Coordinates of C-alpha atoms in Angstrom, one line a residue:
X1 CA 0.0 0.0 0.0
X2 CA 1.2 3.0 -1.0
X3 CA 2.0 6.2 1.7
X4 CA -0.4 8.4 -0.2
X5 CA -3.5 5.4 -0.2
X6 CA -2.4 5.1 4.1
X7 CA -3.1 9.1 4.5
X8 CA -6.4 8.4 2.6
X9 CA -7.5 5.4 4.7
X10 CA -6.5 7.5 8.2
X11 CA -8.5 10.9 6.8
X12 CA -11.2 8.5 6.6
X13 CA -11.3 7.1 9.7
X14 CA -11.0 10.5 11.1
X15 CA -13.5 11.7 9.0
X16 CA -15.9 8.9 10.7
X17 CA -15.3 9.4 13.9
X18 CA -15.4 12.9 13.8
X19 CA -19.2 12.7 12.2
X20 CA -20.2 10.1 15.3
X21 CA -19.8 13.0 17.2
X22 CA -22.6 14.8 16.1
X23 CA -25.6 11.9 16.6
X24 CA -24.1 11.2 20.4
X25 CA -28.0 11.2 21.8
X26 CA -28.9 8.1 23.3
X27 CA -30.7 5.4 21.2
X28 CA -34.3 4.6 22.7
X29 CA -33.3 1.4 22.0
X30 CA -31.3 0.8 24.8
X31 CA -27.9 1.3 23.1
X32 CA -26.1 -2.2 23.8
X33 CA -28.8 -3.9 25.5
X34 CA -28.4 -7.0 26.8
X35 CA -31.7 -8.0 28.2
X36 CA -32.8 -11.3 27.0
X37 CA -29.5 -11.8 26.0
X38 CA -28.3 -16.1 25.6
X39 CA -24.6 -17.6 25.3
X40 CA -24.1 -18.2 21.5
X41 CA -22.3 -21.3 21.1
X42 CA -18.5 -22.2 20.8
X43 CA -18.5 -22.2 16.7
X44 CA -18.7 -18.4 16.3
X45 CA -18.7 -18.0 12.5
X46 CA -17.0 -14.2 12.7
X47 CA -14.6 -14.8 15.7
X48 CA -16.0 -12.1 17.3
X49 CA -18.2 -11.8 20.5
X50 CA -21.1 -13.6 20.4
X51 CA -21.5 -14.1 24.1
X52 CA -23.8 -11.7 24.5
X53 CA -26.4 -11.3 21.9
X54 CA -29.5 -9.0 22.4
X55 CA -31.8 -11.9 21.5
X56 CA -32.0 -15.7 21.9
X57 CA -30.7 -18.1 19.9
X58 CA -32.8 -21.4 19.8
X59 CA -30.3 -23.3 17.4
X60 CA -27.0 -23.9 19.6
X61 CA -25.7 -25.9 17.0
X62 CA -25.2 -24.0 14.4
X63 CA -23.0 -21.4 13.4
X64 CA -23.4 -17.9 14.7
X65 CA -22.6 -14.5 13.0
X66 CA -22.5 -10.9 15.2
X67 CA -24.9 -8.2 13.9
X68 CA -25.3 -4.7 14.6
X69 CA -28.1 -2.9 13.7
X70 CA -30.7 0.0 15.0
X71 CA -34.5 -0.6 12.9
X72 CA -36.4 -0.3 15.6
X73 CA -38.5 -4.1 14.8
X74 CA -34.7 -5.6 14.6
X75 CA -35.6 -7.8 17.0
X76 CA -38.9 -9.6 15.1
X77 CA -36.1 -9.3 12.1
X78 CA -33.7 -11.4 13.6
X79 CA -35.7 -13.8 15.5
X80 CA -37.3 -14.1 12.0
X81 CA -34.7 -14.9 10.6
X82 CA -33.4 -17.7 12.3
X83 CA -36.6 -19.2 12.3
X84 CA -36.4 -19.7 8.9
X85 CA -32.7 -20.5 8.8
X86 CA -31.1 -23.6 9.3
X87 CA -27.5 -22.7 8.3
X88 CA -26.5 -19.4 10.2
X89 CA -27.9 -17.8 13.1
X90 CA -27.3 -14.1 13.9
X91 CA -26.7 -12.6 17.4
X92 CA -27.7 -9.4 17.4
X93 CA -26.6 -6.2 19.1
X94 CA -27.7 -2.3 19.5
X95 CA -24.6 -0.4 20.1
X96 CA -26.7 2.7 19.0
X97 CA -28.2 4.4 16.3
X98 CA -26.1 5.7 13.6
X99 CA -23.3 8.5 14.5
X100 CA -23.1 6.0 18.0
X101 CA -22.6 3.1 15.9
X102 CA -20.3 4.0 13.0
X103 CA -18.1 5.5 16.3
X104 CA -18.0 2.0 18.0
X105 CA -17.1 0.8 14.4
X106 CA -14.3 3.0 13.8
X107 CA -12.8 2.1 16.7
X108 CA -13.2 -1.2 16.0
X109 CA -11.5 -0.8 12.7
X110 CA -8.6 1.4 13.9
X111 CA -7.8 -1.7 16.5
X112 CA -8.5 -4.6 14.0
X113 CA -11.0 -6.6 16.1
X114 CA -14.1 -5.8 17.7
X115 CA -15.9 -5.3 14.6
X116 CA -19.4 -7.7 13.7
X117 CA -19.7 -9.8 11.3
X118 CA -22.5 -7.7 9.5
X119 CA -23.4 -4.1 10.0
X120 CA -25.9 -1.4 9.6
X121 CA -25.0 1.5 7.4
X122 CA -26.6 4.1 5.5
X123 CA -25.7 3.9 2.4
X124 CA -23.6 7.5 2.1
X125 CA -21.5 6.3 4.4
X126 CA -20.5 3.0 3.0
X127 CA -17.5 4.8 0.8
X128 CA -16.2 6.0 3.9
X129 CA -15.7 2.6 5.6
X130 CA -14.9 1.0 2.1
X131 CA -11.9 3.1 1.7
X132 CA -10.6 1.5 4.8
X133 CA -10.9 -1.7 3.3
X134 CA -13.8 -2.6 6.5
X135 CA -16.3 -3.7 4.2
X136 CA -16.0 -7.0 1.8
X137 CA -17.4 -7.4 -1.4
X138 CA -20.2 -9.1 -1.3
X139 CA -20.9 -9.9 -4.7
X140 CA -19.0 -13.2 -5.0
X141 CA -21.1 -14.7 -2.2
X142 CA -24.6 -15.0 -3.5
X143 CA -25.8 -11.9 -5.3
X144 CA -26.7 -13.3 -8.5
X145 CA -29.5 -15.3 -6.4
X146 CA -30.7 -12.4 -4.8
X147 CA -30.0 -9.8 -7.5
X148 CA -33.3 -9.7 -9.2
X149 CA -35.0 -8.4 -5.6
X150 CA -33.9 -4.8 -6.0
X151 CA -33.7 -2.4 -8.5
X152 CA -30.9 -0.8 -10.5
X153 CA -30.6 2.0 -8.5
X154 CA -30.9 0.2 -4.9
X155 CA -27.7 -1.9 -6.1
X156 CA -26.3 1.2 -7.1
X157 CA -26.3 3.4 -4.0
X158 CA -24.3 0.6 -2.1
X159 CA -22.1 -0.2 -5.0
X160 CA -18.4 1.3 -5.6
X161 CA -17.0 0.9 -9.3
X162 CA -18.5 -3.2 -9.8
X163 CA -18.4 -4.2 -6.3
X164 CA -21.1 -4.4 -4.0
X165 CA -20.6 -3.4 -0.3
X166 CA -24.0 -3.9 0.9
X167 CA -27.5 -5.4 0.5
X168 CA -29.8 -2.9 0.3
X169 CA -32.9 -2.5 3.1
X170 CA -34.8 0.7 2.7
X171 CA -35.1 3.8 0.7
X172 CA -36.1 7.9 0.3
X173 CA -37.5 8.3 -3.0
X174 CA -38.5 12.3 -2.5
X175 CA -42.0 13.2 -3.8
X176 CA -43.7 16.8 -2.4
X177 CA -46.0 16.6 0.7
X178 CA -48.1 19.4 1.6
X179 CA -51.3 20.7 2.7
X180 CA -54.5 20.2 0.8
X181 CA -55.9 22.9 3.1
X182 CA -53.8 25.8 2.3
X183 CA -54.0 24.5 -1.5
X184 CA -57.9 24.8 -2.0
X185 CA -58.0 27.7 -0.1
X186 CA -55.6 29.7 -2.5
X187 CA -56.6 27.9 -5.2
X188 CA -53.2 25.9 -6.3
X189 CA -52.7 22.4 -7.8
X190 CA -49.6 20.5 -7.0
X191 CA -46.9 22.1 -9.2
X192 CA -45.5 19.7 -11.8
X193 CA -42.4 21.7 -12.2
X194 CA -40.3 23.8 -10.5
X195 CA -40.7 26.9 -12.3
X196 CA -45.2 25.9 -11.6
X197 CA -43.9 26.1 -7.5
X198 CA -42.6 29.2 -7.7
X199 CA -45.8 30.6 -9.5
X200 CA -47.8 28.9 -6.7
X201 CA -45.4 30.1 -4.0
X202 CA -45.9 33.5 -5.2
X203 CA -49.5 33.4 -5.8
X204 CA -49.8 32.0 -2.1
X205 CA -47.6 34.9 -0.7
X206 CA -49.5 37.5 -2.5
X207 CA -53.0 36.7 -1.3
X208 CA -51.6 36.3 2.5
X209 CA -50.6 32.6 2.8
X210 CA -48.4 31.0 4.4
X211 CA -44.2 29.9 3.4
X212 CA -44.4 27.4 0.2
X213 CA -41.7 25.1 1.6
X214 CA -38.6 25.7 3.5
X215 CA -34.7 25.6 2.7
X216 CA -32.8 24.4 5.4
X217 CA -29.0 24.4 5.9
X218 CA -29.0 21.6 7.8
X219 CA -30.2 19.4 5.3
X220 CA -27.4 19.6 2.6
X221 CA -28.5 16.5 1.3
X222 CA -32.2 17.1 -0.5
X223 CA -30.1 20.2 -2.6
X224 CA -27.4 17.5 -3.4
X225 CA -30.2 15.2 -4.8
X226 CA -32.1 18.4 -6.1
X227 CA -28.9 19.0 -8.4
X228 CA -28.6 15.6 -9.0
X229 CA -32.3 15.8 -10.4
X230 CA -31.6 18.6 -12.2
X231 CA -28.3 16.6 -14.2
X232 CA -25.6 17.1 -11.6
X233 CA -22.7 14.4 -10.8
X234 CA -21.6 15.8 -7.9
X235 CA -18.7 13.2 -7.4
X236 CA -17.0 9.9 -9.9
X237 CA -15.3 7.6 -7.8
X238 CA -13.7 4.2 -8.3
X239 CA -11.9 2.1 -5.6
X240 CA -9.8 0.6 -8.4
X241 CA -8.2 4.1 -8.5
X242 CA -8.4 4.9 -4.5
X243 CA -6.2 7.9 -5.3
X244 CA -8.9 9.2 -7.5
X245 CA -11.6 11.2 -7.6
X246 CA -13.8 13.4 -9.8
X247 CA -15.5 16.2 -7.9
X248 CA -17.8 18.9 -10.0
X249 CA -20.0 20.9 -7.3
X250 CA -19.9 24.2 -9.4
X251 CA -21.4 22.8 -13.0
X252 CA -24.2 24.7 -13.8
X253 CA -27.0 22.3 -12.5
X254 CA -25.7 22.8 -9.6
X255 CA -25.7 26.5 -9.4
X256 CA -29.0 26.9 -10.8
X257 CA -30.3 24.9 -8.2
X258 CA -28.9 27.1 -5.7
X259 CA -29.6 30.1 -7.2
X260 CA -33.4 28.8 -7.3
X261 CA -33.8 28.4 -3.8
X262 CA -31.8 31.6 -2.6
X263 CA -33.9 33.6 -4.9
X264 CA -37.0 31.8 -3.1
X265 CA -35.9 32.7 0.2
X266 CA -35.0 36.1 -1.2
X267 CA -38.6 36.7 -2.1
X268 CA -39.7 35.7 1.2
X269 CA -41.7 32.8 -1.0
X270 CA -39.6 29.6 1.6
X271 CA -38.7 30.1 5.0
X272 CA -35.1 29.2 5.8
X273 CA -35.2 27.5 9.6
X274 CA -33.0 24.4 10.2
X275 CA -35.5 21.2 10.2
X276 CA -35.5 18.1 12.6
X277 CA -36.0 21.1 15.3
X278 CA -38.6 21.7 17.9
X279 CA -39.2 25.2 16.1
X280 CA -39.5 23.5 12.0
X281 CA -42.0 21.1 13.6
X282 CA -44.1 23.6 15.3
X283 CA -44.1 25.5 12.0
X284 CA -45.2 22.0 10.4
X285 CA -48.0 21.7 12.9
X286 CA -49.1 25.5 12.9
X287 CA -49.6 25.5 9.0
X288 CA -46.1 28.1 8.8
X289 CA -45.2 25.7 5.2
X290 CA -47.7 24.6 2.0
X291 CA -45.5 22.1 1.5
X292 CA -42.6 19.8 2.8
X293 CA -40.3 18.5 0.4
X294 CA -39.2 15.2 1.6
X295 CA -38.8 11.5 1.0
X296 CA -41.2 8.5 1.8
X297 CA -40.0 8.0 5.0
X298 CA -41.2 11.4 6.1
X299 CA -45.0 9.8 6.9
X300 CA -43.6 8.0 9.8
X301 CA -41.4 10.7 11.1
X302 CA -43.6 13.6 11.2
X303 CA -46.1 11.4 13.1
X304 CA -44.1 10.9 15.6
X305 CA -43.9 14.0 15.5
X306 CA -46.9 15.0 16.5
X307 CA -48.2 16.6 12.8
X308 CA -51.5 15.2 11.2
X309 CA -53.1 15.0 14.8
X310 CA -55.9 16.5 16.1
X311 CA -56.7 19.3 14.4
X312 CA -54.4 18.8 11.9
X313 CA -55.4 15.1 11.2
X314 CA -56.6 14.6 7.1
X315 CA -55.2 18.2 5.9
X316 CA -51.9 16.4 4.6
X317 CA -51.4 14.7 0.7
X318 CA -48.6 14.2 -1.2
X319 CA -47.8 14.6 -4.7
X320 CA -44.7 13.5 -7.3
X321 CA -41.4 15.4 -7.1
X322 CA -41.6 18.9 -8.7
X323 CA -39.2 18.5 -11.9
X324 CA -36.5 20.3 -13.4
X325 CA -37.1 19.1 -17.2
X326 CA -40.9 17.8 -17.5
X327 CA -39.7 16.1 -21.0
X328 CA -36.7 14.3 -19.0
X329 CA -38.1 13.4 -15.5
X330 CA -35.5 12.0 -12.9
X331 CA -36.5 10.5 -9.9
X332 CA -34.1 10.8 -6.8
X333 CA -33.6 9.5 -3.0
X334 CA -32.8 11.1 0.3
X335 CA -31.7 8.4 3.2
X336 CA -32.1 4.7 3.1
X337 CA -29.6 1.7 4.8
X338 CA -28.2 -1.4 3.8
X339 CA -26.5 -4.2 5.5
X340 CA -22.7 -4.4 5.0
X341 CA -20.2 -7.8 5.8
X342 CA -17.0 -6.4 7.7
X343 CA -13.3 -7.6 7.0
X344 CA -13.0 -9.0 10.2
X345 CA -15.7 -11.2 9.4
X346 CA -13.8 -14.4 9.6
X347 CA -16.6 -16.4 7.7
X348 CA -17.6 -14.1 4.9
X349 CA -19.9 -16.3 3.1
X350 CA -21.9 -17.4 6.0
X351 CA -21.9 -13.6 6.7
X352 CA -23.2 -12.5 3.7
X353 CA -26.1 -15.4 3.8
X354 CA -27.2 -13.5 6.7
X355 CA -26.9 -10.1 5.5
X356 CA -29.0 -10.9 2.1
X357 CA -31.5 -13.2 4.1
X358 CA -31.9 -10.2 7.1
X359 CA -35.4 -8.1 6.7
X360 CA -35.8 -10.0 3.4
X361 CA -39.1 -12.8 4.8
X362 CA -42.5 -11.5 4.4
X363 CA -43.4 -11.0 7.7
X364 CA -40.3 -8.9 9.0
X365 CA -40.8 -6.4 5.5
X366 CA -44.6 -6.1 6.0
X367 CA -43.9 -5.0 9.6
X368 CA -41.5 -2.5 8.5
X369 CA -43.6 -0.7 5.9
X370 CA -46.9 -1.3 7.9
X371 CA -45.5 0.4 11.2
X372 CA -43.7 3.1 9.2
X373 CA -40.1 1.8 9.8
X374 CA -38.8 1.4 6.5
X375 CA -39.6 2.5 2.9
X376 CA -39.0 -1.4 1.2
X377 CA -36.6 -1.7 -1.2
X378 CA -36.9 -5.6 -2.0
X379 CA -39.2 -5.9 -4.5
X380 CA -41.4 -8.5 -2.9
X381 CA -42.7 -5.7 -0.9
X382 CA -42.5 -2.8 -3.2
X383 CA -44.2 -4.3 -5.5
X384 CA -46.8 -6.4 -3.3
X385 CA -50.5 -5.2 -4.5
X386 CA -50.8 -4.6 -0.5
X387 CA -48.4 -2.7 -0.1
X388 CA -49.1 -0.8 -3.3
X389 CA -52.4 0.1 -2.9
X390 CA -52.4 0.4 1.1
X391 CA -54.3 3.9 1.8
X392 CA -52.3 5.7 4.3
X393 CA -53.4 7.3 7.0
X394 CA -51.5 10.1 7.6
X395 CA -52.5 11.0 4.1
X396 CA -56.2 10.6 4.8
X397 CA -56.3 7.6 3.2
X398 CA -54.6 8.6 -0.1
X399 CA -53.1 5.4 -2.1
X400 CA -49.6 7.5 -1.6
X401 CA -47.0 4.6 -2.4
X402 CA -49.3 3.6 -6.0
X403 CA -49.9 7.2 -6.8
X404 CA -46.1 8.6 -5.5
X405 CA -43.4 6.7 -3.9
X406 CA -43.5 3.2 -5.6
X407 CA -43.3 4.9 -9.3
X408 CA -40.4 7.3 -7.7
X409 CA -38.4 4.3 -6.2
X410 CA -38.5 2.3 -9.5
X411 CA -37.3 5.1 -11.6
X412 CA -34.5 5.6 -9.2
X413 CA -31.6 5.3 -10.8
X414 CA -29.0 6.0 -7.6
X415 CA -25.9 7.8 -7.1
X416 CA -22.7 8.0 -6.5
X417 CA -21.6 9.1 -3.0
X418 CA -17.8 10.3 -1.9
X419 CA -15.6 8.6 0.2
X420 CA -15.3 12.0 2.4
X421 CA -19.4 12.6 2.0
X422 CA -19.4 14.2 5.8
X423 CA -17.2 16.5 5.0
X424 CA -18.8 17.5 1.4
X425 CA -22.1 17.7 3.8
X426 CA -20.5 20.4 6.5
X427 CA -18.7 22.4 3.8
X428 CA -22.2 22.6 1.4
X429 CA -24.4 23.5 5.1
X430 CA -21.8 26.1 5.4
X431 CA -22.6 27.5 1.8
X432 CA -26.0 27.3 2.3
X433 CA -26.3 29.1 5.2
X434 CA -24.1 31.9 3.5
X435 CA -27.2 31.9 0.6
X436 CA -29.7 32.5 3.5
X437 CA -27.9 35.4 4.8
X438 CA -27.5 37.2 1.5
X439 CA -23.5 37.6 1.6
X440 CA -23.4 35.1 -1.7
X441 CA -25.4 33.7 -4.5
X442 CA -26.0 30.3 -5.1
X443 CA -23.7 30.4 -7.9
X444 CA -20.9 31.8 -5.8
X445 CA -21.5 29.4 -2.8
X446 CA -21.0 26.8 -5.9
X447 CA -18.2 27.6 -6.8
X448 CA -17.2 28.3 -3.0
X449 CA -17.6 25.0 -2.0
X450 CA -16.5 23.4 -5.1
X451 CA -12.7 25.0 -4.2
X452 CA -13.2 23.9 -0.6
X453 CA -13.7 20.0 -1.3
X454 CA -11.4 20.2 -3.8
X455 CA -8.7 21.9 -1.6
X456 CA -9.7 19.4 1.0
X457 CA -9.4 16.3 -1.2
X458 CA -5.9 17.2 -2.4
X459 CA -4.8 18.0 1.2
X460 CA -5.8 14.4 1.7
X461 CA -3.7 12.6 -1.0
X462 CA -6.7 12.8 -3.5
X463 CA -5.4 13.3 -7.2
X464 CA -9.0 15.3 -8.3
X465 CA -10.2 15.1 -11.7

């Protein structure tokens, strides 16, 4: 290994633990529960501990695989699973919900042991932990049996050059929620473009409305997947060329994008308040935004909450994804997790049976998507005529996954993340709160953060195309 592909490998790992630090809150789940716990037998698959596993294991006899992993049904998953398995079992652990996990993880990776067998990860930050060479290749151990149960795009998101570093569990296809009350009052249809927003944004503002939507700094990633829509390749890598990497944040998708949204905050037409915050949400429940532009997991997260209750219960629909080019619609994702087998898995095969057989049975996916826990990617589910027609509540019955999401998540055709994606993420919050304030336009925050990340990537050993 060269010195130059060690400095990248040790940014990384810095790079992830320095990103833990910011979801430190503890998990509702317990964090490394034990209760319930049983001894896993003597022929540990992985090599790792398995002497203390979160959930029982009826099977003593056969060979046991560690898991980490925070869905909040994990349990039903993996008791599921080894139900129906008679060749692996998994013992399962909570060691915390993402940031709290991935930090466990990086230690683990930094020391060479203490690592599970298979792993939890959303799928942005599997190029971090690939570069590291944590995460096996899973695509020599059973894929082409399981291949045909996800999309193109599903693969894609946790695939590097023609590996695969992950088996993909749920998804974000974004689509435009907002409120039918506010709509019929003004007199507005759901925009089909983004230019037809703006002219309802306006037309809301002028007869007294409310915001039309919001543009948060804090979440970098919907205007990533905005330019991205729009015809934007943020970032090319390749992990047969580790040293590489093509980064383009200031093409003109990109700042037109920007530029669209400053000049809507400009106007007064979107409000500009961080979201996931007490003071978003009470906007959300108070009727402050039209509209929330967001991805299919949004449902279950603003019920929890607290919005479309009470007196806000049936005011909520949801409509397709404004576009960029109605003639050349792209479909796009925010969020969704996978299941990754670690290097220190000693039994990778054996791992791998358990990460492509994990929340892949009927029962364990129909829990997910019926309690709101996951948007399905394995086409069993996504497709299921129950699942497809299922009138959702939150949307006062609306058939919102035939009408919206489903379509949305088969046209996905996914992207390609960066093996330094928290640090992309901080440097673009930082340019987008600079937009806000007025000091730049979206064209110069564009080509702002396009020098940072590349000044950042070459200060790490990256050779930048």
């Amino acid at each position: 290994m060269s010195m130059k592909t060690k400095r990248l490998i040790v940014t990384a790992a810095m790079l992830a633990a320095a990103s833990a630090l910011a979801a430190c809150a503890p998990d509702a789940g317990g964090g490394a529960n034990t209760a319930g716990g049983s001894a896993a037998p003597a022929n540990d698959a992985g090599g790792n501990n398995a002497s203390n596993c979160t959930n029982t294991i009826s099977k003593k006899d056969l060979p046991v695989v560690t898991f980490w992993g925070w869905y909040p049904n994990m349990q039903l998953v993996v008791d599921n699973f080894n139900k129906q398995n008679n060749e692996v079992q998994v013992c399962w652990t909570n060691v915390g919900q993402g940031g709290d996990e991935y930090d466990k993880f990086q230690t683990a990776i930094s020391a060479g042991s203490g690592a599970p067998d298979v792993i939890m990860i959303e799928a942005d930050r599997i190029p971090t932990f690939q570069i590291q060479k944590a995460l096996v290749d899973i695509k020599q151990y059973g894929y082409d049996a399981v291949k045909d149960n996800y999309g193109p795009g599903a693969w894609k998101d946790v695939s590097i050059g023609g590996a695969v570093y992950g088996v993909p569990v749920d998804g974000g296809p974004m689509a435009m929620i907002y409120r039918k009350d506010v709509f019929d009052k003004y007199k507005v249809t759901p925009p089909k473009t983004w230019a037809e927003y703006e002219q309802a944004a306006q037309k809301v503002k002028d007869a007294g409305g409310p915001l039309f939507g919001d543009l948060g700094a804090n979440v970098p990633a919907v205007l990533m997947a905005l330019q991205i829509q729009k015809g934007a390749s943020p970032f090319t890598y390749d992990p047969a060329q580790p040293e590489t990497i093509g980064i383009k944040l200031n093409d003109q998708a990109s700042k037109d994008v920007l530029d669209y949204w400053g000049s809507l905050a400009k106007k007064g037409l979107v409000g500009t308040q961080d979201q996931f915050t007490p003071e978003y949400i009470a906007g959300v429940v108070n009727g402050k935004y039209a509209t929330y532009i967001s991805a299919a997991w949004a449902p279950g997260y603003l019920t929890g909450a607290g919005v479309g209750k009470g007196e806000d219960t049936g005011k909520w629909a949801v409509a397709p994804l404004p576009q960029w080019d109605p003639g050349n619609p792209v479909q796009v994702n925010w969020g969704g997790s996978a299941f990754s087998v670690t290097s220190q898995a000693k039994n990778p095969e054996l791992a791998a049976k358990a990460a492509y057989g994990l929340y892949a049975d009927d029962e364990s996916l129909k829990d997910g998507w019926t309690n709101q826990i996951i948007f399905p990617l394995n086409l069993k589910a996504l497709n299921s005529p129950e699942f497809v027609d299922l009138k959702v509540n939150f949307f006062d019955g609306q058939q919102a996954n035939k009408e919206v999401y489903v379509p949305a998540a088969n046209a996905y055709k996914g992207m390609t993340y960066a093996p330094f994606g928290q640090y992309y993420f901080d440097a673009m919050t930082k340019q987008v709160s600079a937009v806000i304030e007025g000091s730049v336009t979206g064209a110069q925050a564009a080509d702002r953060l396009q020098e940072d990340v590349v000044g950042y990537a070459k200060e790490q050993g990256f050779t930048v195309q």
